[in-house]
CSV table of C-alpha atoms and ligand atoms in Angstrom, one decimal:
chain,number,residue,atom,x,y,z
O,1,MET,CA,9.6,-117.9,22.4
O,2,ILE,CA,7.8,-118.6,25.8
O,3,ASP,CA,8.9,-122.7,25.9
O,4,GLY,CA,9.7,-125.2,28.9
O,5,ASN,CA,13.0,-123.1,29.6
O,6,THR,CA,11.5,-119.9,29.9
O,7,ARG,CA,12.4,-117.9,33.8
O,8,LEU,CA,10.6,-115.9,35.4
O,9,CYS,CA,11.2,-112.6,37.1
O,10,GLY,CA,8.8,-110.3,38.1
O,11,LEU,CA,7.3,-107.1,40.3
O,12,ILE,CA,5.8,-107.7,43.9
O,13,GLY,CA,3.9,-104.9,45.2
O,14,ARG,CA,1.4,-102.6,45.9
O,15,PRO,CA,-0.4,-101.2,43.7
O,16,VAL,CA,1.8,-102.2,40.2
O,17,GLU,CA,0.0,-101.8,37.3
O,18,HIS,CA,2.0,-98.4,36.1
O,19,THR,CA,5.3,-99.8,36.3
O,20,LEU,CA,8.0,-99.6,33.7
O,21,SER,CA,10.0,-101.9,34.7
O,22,PRO,CA,7.9,-104.9,32.6
O,23,ALA,CA,9.3,-102.1,29.4
O,24,ILE,CA,13.1,-103.3,30.9
O,25,HIS,CA,13.5,-106.4,31.4
O,26,ASN,CA,11.8,-107.6,28.3
O,27,LYS,CA,13.2,-105.4,25.9
O,28,LEU,CA,16.6,-106.5,27.6
O,29,ALA,CA,15.5,-110.1,27.2
O,30,ALA,CA,14.6,-109.9,24.1
O,31,ASP,CA,17.7,-107.7,22.7
O,32,LEU,CA,20.6,-110.5,25.0
O,33,GLY,CA,18.9,-113.6,23.7
O,34,GLN,CA,18.1,-114.8,27.1
O,35,ASN,CA,14.9,-117.1,27.1
O,36,LEU,CA,13.3,-114.8,30.5
O,37,VAL,CA,9.6,-112.3,30.9
O,38,TYR,CA,8.9,-110.8,33.0
O,39,VAL,CA,5.7,-109.8,34.9
O,40,PRO,CA,3.7,-108.0,37.2
O,41,LEU,CA,3.0,-109.9,40.0
O,42,LEU,CA,0.1,-107.1,42.9
O,43,THR,CA,0.8,-108.7,46.0
O,44,ASP,CA,-2.4,-108.2,48.5
O,45,SER,CA,-1.2,-111.3,50.7
O,46,ASP,CA,2.1,-111.2,54.0
O,47,ILE,CA,4.5,-111.0,52.1
O,48,GLY,CA,6.8,-113.6,53.7
O,49,THR,CA,3.8,-116.7,51.9
O,50,ALA,CA,4.9,-114.1,48.8
O,51,VAL,CA,9.0,-114.5,48.7
O,52,SER,CA,8.4,-118.3,49.9
O,53,GLY,CA,6.0,-118.9,47.7
O,54,ALA,CA,8.3,-116.7,44.6
O,55,TYR,CA,11.0,-119.0,45.8
O,56,ALA,CA,9.1,-122.2,45.4
O,57,LEU,CA,7.9,-121.7,42.3
O,58,ASN,CA,12.3,-121.4,40.7
O,59,ILE,CA,11.3,-117.9,40.1
O,60,LEU,CA,15.3,-115.9,38.8
O,61,GLY,CA,14.3,-112.7,40.3
O,62,LEU,CA,11.9,-109.8,42.0
O,63,ASN,CA,12.1,-106.4,42.3
O,64,VAL,CA,9.8,-104.7,45.3
O,65,THR,CA,7.9,-101.5,45.2
O,66,VAL,CA,5.9,-99.9,47.8
O,67,PRO,CA,4.8,-101.3,50.6
O,68,TYR,CA,7.2,-104.2,50.9
O,69,LYS,CA,10.6,-102.4,50.6
O,70,ASN,CA,11.6,-102.5,54.1
O,71,ASP,CA,9.7,-105.0,54.6
O,72,VAL,CA,10.4,-107.4,53.1
O,73,ILE,CA,13.9,-107.6,54.7
O,74,PRO,CA,12.7,-110.2,57.3
O,75,TYR,CA,12.0,-112.5,54.9
O,76,LEU,CA,15.8,-112.4,53.0
O,77,LYS,CA,18.6,-115.2,53.2
O,78,ASP,CA,20.9,-112.6,53.2
O,79,ILE,CA,21.3,-108.6,52.2
O,80,ASP,CA,23.6,-106.5,50.3
O,81,PRO,CA,25.3,-104.6,52.8
O,82,LEU,CA,24.4,-101.0,51.2
O,83,ALA,CA,20.9,-101.8,51.4
O,84,ALA,CA,20.8,-103.8,55.1
O,85,LYS,CA,22.2,-99.7,56.5
O,86,ILE,CA,19.6,-98.1,54.0
O,87,GLY,CA,16.7,-100.4,55.3
O,88,ALA,CA,14.9,-100.7,52.0
O,89,VAL,CA,15.6,-103.1,49.1
O,90,ASN,CA,14.4,-103.1,45.8
O,91,THR,CA,15.2,-106.6,44.3
O,92,LEU,CA,15.6,-109.9,45.1
O,93,VAL,CA,18.3,-112.6,43.3
O,94,ARG,CA,17.8,-115.5,43.9
O,95,ILE,CA,20.3,-117.6,45.7
O,96,ASP,CA,20.6,-121.6,46.8
O,97,GLY,CA,17.9,-121.4,50.2
O,98,GLY,CA,16.2,-118.2,49.5
O,99,TYR,CA,16.8,-114.9,48.0
O,100,LYS,CA,19.4,-111.5,48.9
O,101,GLY,CA,18.6,-108.3,48.9
O,102,TYR,CA,20.4,-105.5,46.6
O,103,ASN,CA,18.8,-101.8,46.3
O,104,THR,CA,19.0,-101.4,43.0
O,105,ASP,CA,17.2,-97.6,43.3
O,106,ILE,CA,20.8,-96.6,44.8
O,107,LEU,CA,23.5,-98.0,42.4
O,108,GLY,CA,20.6,-96.8,39.6
O,109,LEU,CA,20.9,-93.1,41.3
O,110,LYS,CA,24.7,-93.6,40.8
O,111,ARG,CA,25.0,-94.7,37.5
O,112,ALA,CA,23.1,-92.2,36.4
O,113,LEU,CA,25.1,-89.0,38.1
O,114,ASP,CA,27.9,-91.0,36.6
O,115,CYS,CA,26.4,-90.4,33.5
O,116,GLU,CA,26.8,-87.2,34.4
O,117,ASN,CA,29.8,-86.9,35.1
O,118,ILE,CA,29.3,-86.2,38.6
O,119,SER,CA,30.9,-87.5,41.4
O,120,LEU,CA,29.6,-87.0,45.4
O,121,SER,CA,33.1,-87.7,46.5
O,122,GLY,CA,33.8,-84.3,48.5
O,123,LYS,CA,30.8,-81.9,48.1
O,124,THR,CA,28.0,-80.3,49.6
O,125,ILE,CA,24.5,-81.7,49.1
O,126,VAL,CA,21.2,-80.5,49.5
O,127,ILE,CA,19.0,-83.1,50.2
O,128,ILE,CA,15.6,-82.1,49.8
O,129,GLY,CA,12.8,-85.3,51.3
O,130,ALA,CA,13.3,-87.0,54.3
O,131,GLY,CA,10.7,-89.7,53.1
O,132,GLY,CA,12.6,-93.7,51.9
O,133,ALA,CA,13.9,-92.1,48.7
O,134,ALA,CA,15.7,-89.5,50.6
O,135,ARG,CA,16.8,-92.2,53.3
O,136,ALA,CA,18.2,-93.8,50.2
O,137,VAL,CA,20.3,-91.2,48.9
O,138,SER,CA,21.5,-89.6,52.1
O,139,TYR,CA,22.6,-93.0,53.1
O,140,LEU,CA,24.4,-93.2,49.1
O,141,CYS,CA,26.0,-89.9,49.5
O,142,ALA,CA,27.4,-90.2,53.1
O,143,SER,CA,28.7,-94.0,51.7
O,144,GLU,CA,30.9,-91.6,48.6
O,145,GLY,CA,32.5,-89.4,50.9
O,146,ALA,CA,30.2,-86.3,50.8
O,147,SER,CA,31.8,-83.2,52.8
O,148,ARG,CA,28.6,-81.9,54.0
O,149,ILE,CA,25.4,-83.0,54.0
O,150,TYR,CA,22.2,-80.8,54.4
O,151,ILE,CA,18.8,-82.4,55.1
O,152,LEU,CA,15.7,-80.2,54.9
O,153,ASN,CA,12.3,-80.9,54.7
O,154,ARG,CA,8.8,-79.6,55.2
O,155,THR,CA,9.0,-81.9,58.8
O,156,SER,CA,11.9,-80.3,60.4
O,157,ASP,CA,11.6,-83.2,62.8
O,158,LYS,CA,11.9,-86.2,60.3
O,159,ALA,CA,15.0,-84.8,58.6
O,160,LEU,CA,16.9,-84.4,62.1
O,161,GLU,CA,15.3,-88.4,63.1
O,162,LEU,CA,16.9,-89.2,58.7
O,163,LYS,CA,20.4,-87.3,60.0
O,164,LYS,CA,20.6,-89.2,63.5
O,165,ASP,CA,20.4,-92.4,61.3
O,166,VAL,CA,22.9,-91.8,58.4
O,167,CYS,CA,25.5,-89.9,61.1
O,168,ALA,CA,25.1,-92.9,63.6
O,169,VAL,CA,26.0,-95.6,60.3
O,170,PHE,CA,28.4,-93.1,59.6
O,171,PRO,CA,30.0,-91.2,61.5
O,172,ASP,CA,32.6,-88.8,60.4
O,173,ILE,CA,30.1,-87.1,57.8
O,174,HIS,CA,28.6,-83.5,58.5
O,175,VAL,CA,25.4,-83.5,58.5
O,176,THR,CA,22.6,-80.9,58.8
O,177,ALA,CA,19.2,-81.3,59.3
O,178,GLY,CA,16.9,-78.2,58.7
O,179,ALA,CA,13.4,-77.6,57.3
O,180,LEU,CA,13.1,-76.1,53.8
O,181,SER,CA,12.7,-72.6,54.2
O,182,THR,CA,16.4,-72.4,55.5
O,183,ALA,CA,17.5,-73.8,52.3
O,184,GLY,CA,18.3,-70.0,51.1
O,185,GLU,CA,21.1,-69.7,54.2
O,186,ILE,CA,23.1,-72.9,53.5
O,187,PRO,CA,26.7,-70.6,53.3
O,188,GLU,CA,28.4,-73.0,50.7
O,189,ASP,CA,28.2,-72.3,46.6
O,190,ASP,CA,28.5,-75.3,43.7
O,191,ILE,CA,25.8,-77.5,45.8
O,192,ILE,CA,24.9,-80.2,44.7
O,193,ALA,CA,20.8,-80.6,45.2
O,194,LEU,CA,19.5,-84.0,45.2
O,195,GLN,CA,14.7,-83.6,45.1
O,196,CYS,CA,13.8,-86.3,46.8
O,197,THR,CA,10.0,-85.8,47.3
O,198,SER,CA,6.9,-86.2,45.5
O,199,VAL,CA,6.6,-82.4,45.2
O,200,GLY,CA,6.0,-81.2,41.5
O,201,LEU,CA,5.1,-84.5,40.4
O,202,PHE,CA,2.9,-84.9,37.7
O,203,PRO,CA,-0.2,-83.5,37.6
O,204,HIS,CA,1.1,-81.0,39.8
O,205,VAL,CA,3.6,-79.0,37.3
O,206,ASN,CA,3.5,-75.3,39.2
O,207,GLU,CA,4.7,-77.1,42.8
O,208,SER,CA,7.9,-76.9,43.5
O,209,PRO,CA,9.5,-77.6,47.3
O,210,VAL,CA,12.3,-74.7,47.5
O,211,SER,CA,11.2,-70.8,46.5
O,212,GLY,CA,13.7,-68.2,47.0
O,213,SER,CA,16.6,-67.3,44.2
O,214,ILE,CA,19.4,-67.1,46.2
O,215,PHE,CA,19.4,-70.6,47.3
O,216,PHE,CA,19.5,-72.2,43.0
O,217,ARG,CA,22.0,-69.6,42.8
O,218,LYS,CA,24.0,-71.5,44.8
O,219,ILE,CA,23.1,-75.2,42.6
O,220,CYS,CA,25.7,-76.1,39.9
O,221,PHE,CA,23.8,-79.0,39.4
O,222,ALA,CA,20.2,-80.8,40.9
O,223,PHE,CA,19.1,-84.2,40.2
O,224,ASP,CA,15.0,-84.4,40.5
O,225,LEU,CA,14.0,-88.3,41.1
O,226,ILE,CA,10.8,-87.7,39.4
O,227,TYR,CA,10.8,-88.6,35.7
O,228,ARG,CA,6.8,-87.2,34.4
O,229,PRO,CA,7.0,-84.0,33.5
O,230,ASP,CA,10.2,-83.9,32.3
O,231,GLU,CA,11.5,-80.9,33.5
O,232,THR,CA,10.3,-79.9,37.3
O,233,MET,CA,9.2,-76.8,38.3
O,234,PHE,CA,12.4,-77.8,40.5
O,235,LEU,CA,14.5,-78.2,37.8
O,236,GLY,CA,13.3,-75.3,36.0
O,237,GLU,CA,14.3,-73.2,38.6
O,238,VAL,CA,18.1,-74.5,38.9
O,239,ARG,CA,18.5,-74.1,34.8
O,240,ARG,CA,17.0,-70.5,34.9
O,241,ALA,CA,19.9,-70.3,37.8
O,242,GLY,CA,22.8,-71.8,35.3
O,243,GLY,CA,22.9,-75.0,37.1
O,244,ARG,CA,23.0,-78.3,34.6
O,245,THR,CA,20.3,-80.3,35.4
O,246,SER,CA,18.5,-84.4,35.2
O,247,ASN,CA,15.7,-85.9,36.2
O,248,GLY,CA,15.0,-89.0,37.0
O,249,LEU,CA,14.7,-91.1,34.0
O,250,LYS,CA,17.9,-92.0,33.6
O,251,MET,CA,17.9,-93.5,37.9
O,252,LEU,CA,14.9,-95.6,36.8
O,253,LEU,CA,16.5,-96.7,33.9
O,254,TYR,CA,19.6,-97.8,35.8
O,255,GLN,CA,17.9,-99.4,38.7
O,256,GLY,CA,16.7,-102.0,36.4
O,257,ILE,CA,19.1,-102.9,34.5
O,258,ALA,CA,21.9,-103.3,38.1
O,259,SER,CA,18.4,-105.5,38.7
O,260,TYR,CA,18.5,-107.3,35.2
O,261,GLU,CA,22.6,-108.0,35.5
O,262,LEU,CA,22.2,-109.2,39.0
O,263,TRP,CA,19.6,-111.6,38.1
O,264,ASN,CA,21.7,-112.7,35.2
O,265,ASP,CA,25.2,-112.0,35.9
O,266,VAL,CA,25.5,-110.1,32.5
O,267,SER,CA,26.8,-106.7,31.8
O,268,VAL,CA,24.3,-104.2,30.1
O,269,ASP,CA,27.1,-101.8,27.9
O,270,GLU,CA,25.9,-98.0,27.9
O,271,ALA,CA,24.8,-98.6,24.1
O,272,GLU,CA,22.7,-101.1,25.3
O,273,ALA,CA,21.5,-98.7,28.3
O,274,SER,CA,20.7,-95.8,25.5
O,275,LYS,CA,18.3,-98.5,23.7
O,276,ILE,CA,16.0,-98.6,26.4
O,277,TYR,CA,16.2,-95.0,27.4
O,278,THR,CA,14.3,-94.2,24.5
O,279,ILE,CA,11.8,-97.2,25.2
O,280,LEU,CA,10.7,-95.1,28.9
O,281,ARG,CA,11.6,-91.4,27.1
O,282,GLU,CA,8.0,-92.5,24.7
O,283,LEU,CA,6.7,-94.6,27.0
O,284,VAL,CA,6.7,-91.6,30.1
O,285,ARG,CA,5.6,-89.2,27.7
O,286,GLY,CA,2.6,-91.3,26.2
O,287,GLN,CA,1.0,-91.8,30.0
C,301,ATR,P1,9.0,-91.7,49.7
C,301,ATR,O1,9.1,-93.7,49.6
C,301,ATR,O2,8.7,-91.3,48.1
C,301,ATR,O3,10.1,-91.0,49.5
C,301,ATR,P2,7.8,-90.8,51.5
C,301,ATR,O4,8.3,-92.0,52.6
C,301,ATR,O5,6.2,-91.0,51.7
C,301,ATR,O6,7.9,-91.2,50.1
C,301,ATR,O7,8.1,-89.4,51.7
C,301,ATR,C1,7.7,-87.7,51.1
C,301,ATR,C2,8.5,-87.1,51.3
C,301,ATR,O8,7.5,-85.8,50.4
C,301,ATR,C3,8.9,-86.8,53.0
C,301,ATR,O9,9.8,-85.8,52.8
C,301,ATR,C4,8.0,-85.6,52.4
C,301,ATR,O10,7.6,-84.4,53.4
C,301,ATR,P3,7.5,-84.3,55.5
C,301,ATR,O11,7.8,-85.3,56.1
C,301,ATR,O12,7.5,-83.3,55.6
C,301,ATR,O13,6.1,-84.9,54.8
C,301,ATR,C5,7.6,-84.9,51.3
C,301,ATR,N1,6.6,-84.2,50.7
C,301,ATR,C6,5.2,-84.3,50.6
C,301,ATR,N2,4.6,-83.3,49.8
C,301,ATR,C7,5.5,-82.1,50.3
C,301,ATR,C8,4.5,-81.2,50.4
C,301,ATR,N3,3.2,-81.5,49.6
C,301,ATR,N4,5.9,-80.4,50.3
C,301,ATR,C9,6.6,-80.9,50.8
C,301,ATR,N5,7.3,-81.9,51.0
C,301,ATR,C10,6.5,-82.5,51.1
């Protein structure tokens, strides 16, 4: 029931029409008995104007999506240190005088990996991709203390650029950058692979960023940030070679939960998370 005390949260970006975030936040608000609504806010104007307007309108919190995850940073009152290192925020939390920026995509990935009993500390990790998503994932791997990180990308120069940025912040982490075609040459076994490109996303379900059985046999666990289809061709290859797999839906779930927790200073338990996960699975399958 919306009344005079209802608080507003929303998603700023362009486009916002296909977002699943309203399903997460409005269900959380209903289940936790909080007087809050979450709506998509298509943002066509200058991002600085949108942020100051949101503050003036007493908006409690915002998610930020493409194309503003980097561009919003100069308009923040404060920023979480890991989000600042990554250079991308997806969550704005209202504080005195403005908003504080966080990157809950990365908190979401961390919690999704925790759910699978996967720790990145001391592990060999292969990151596939060198775009915005791979950048955030690389910083998480480095901050969690991976023993070696391989960044493999179609355009190897971009992998090299990302390697330089990660090493500038985490000088003690061993990072190797290369082309996707070098995946089979990685010497280590028991690799954790994090697939951060858009290759294999519906409707291109018969595409994989990497081919070759040697690489797939070395993977003990693979996470694909894609959640539509349920199993990308990449994850299928890992599973058939004997590795464990997870798609990106839990990352979506937990990034939303982390944002909600920051806005409302609450903690969402696993029973509630599992209810929201069921809803998200149905929505993705119906899309
Ligand atoms: P995001 O923010 O989702 O990471 P992005 O910054 O545009 O999006 O990055 C897209 C990533 O997918 C890049 O690593 C890109 O590789 P390039 O740097 O070589 O462009 C990768 N990618 C996209 N299409 C690809 C394809 N067909 N094969 C291999 N990699 C692809």
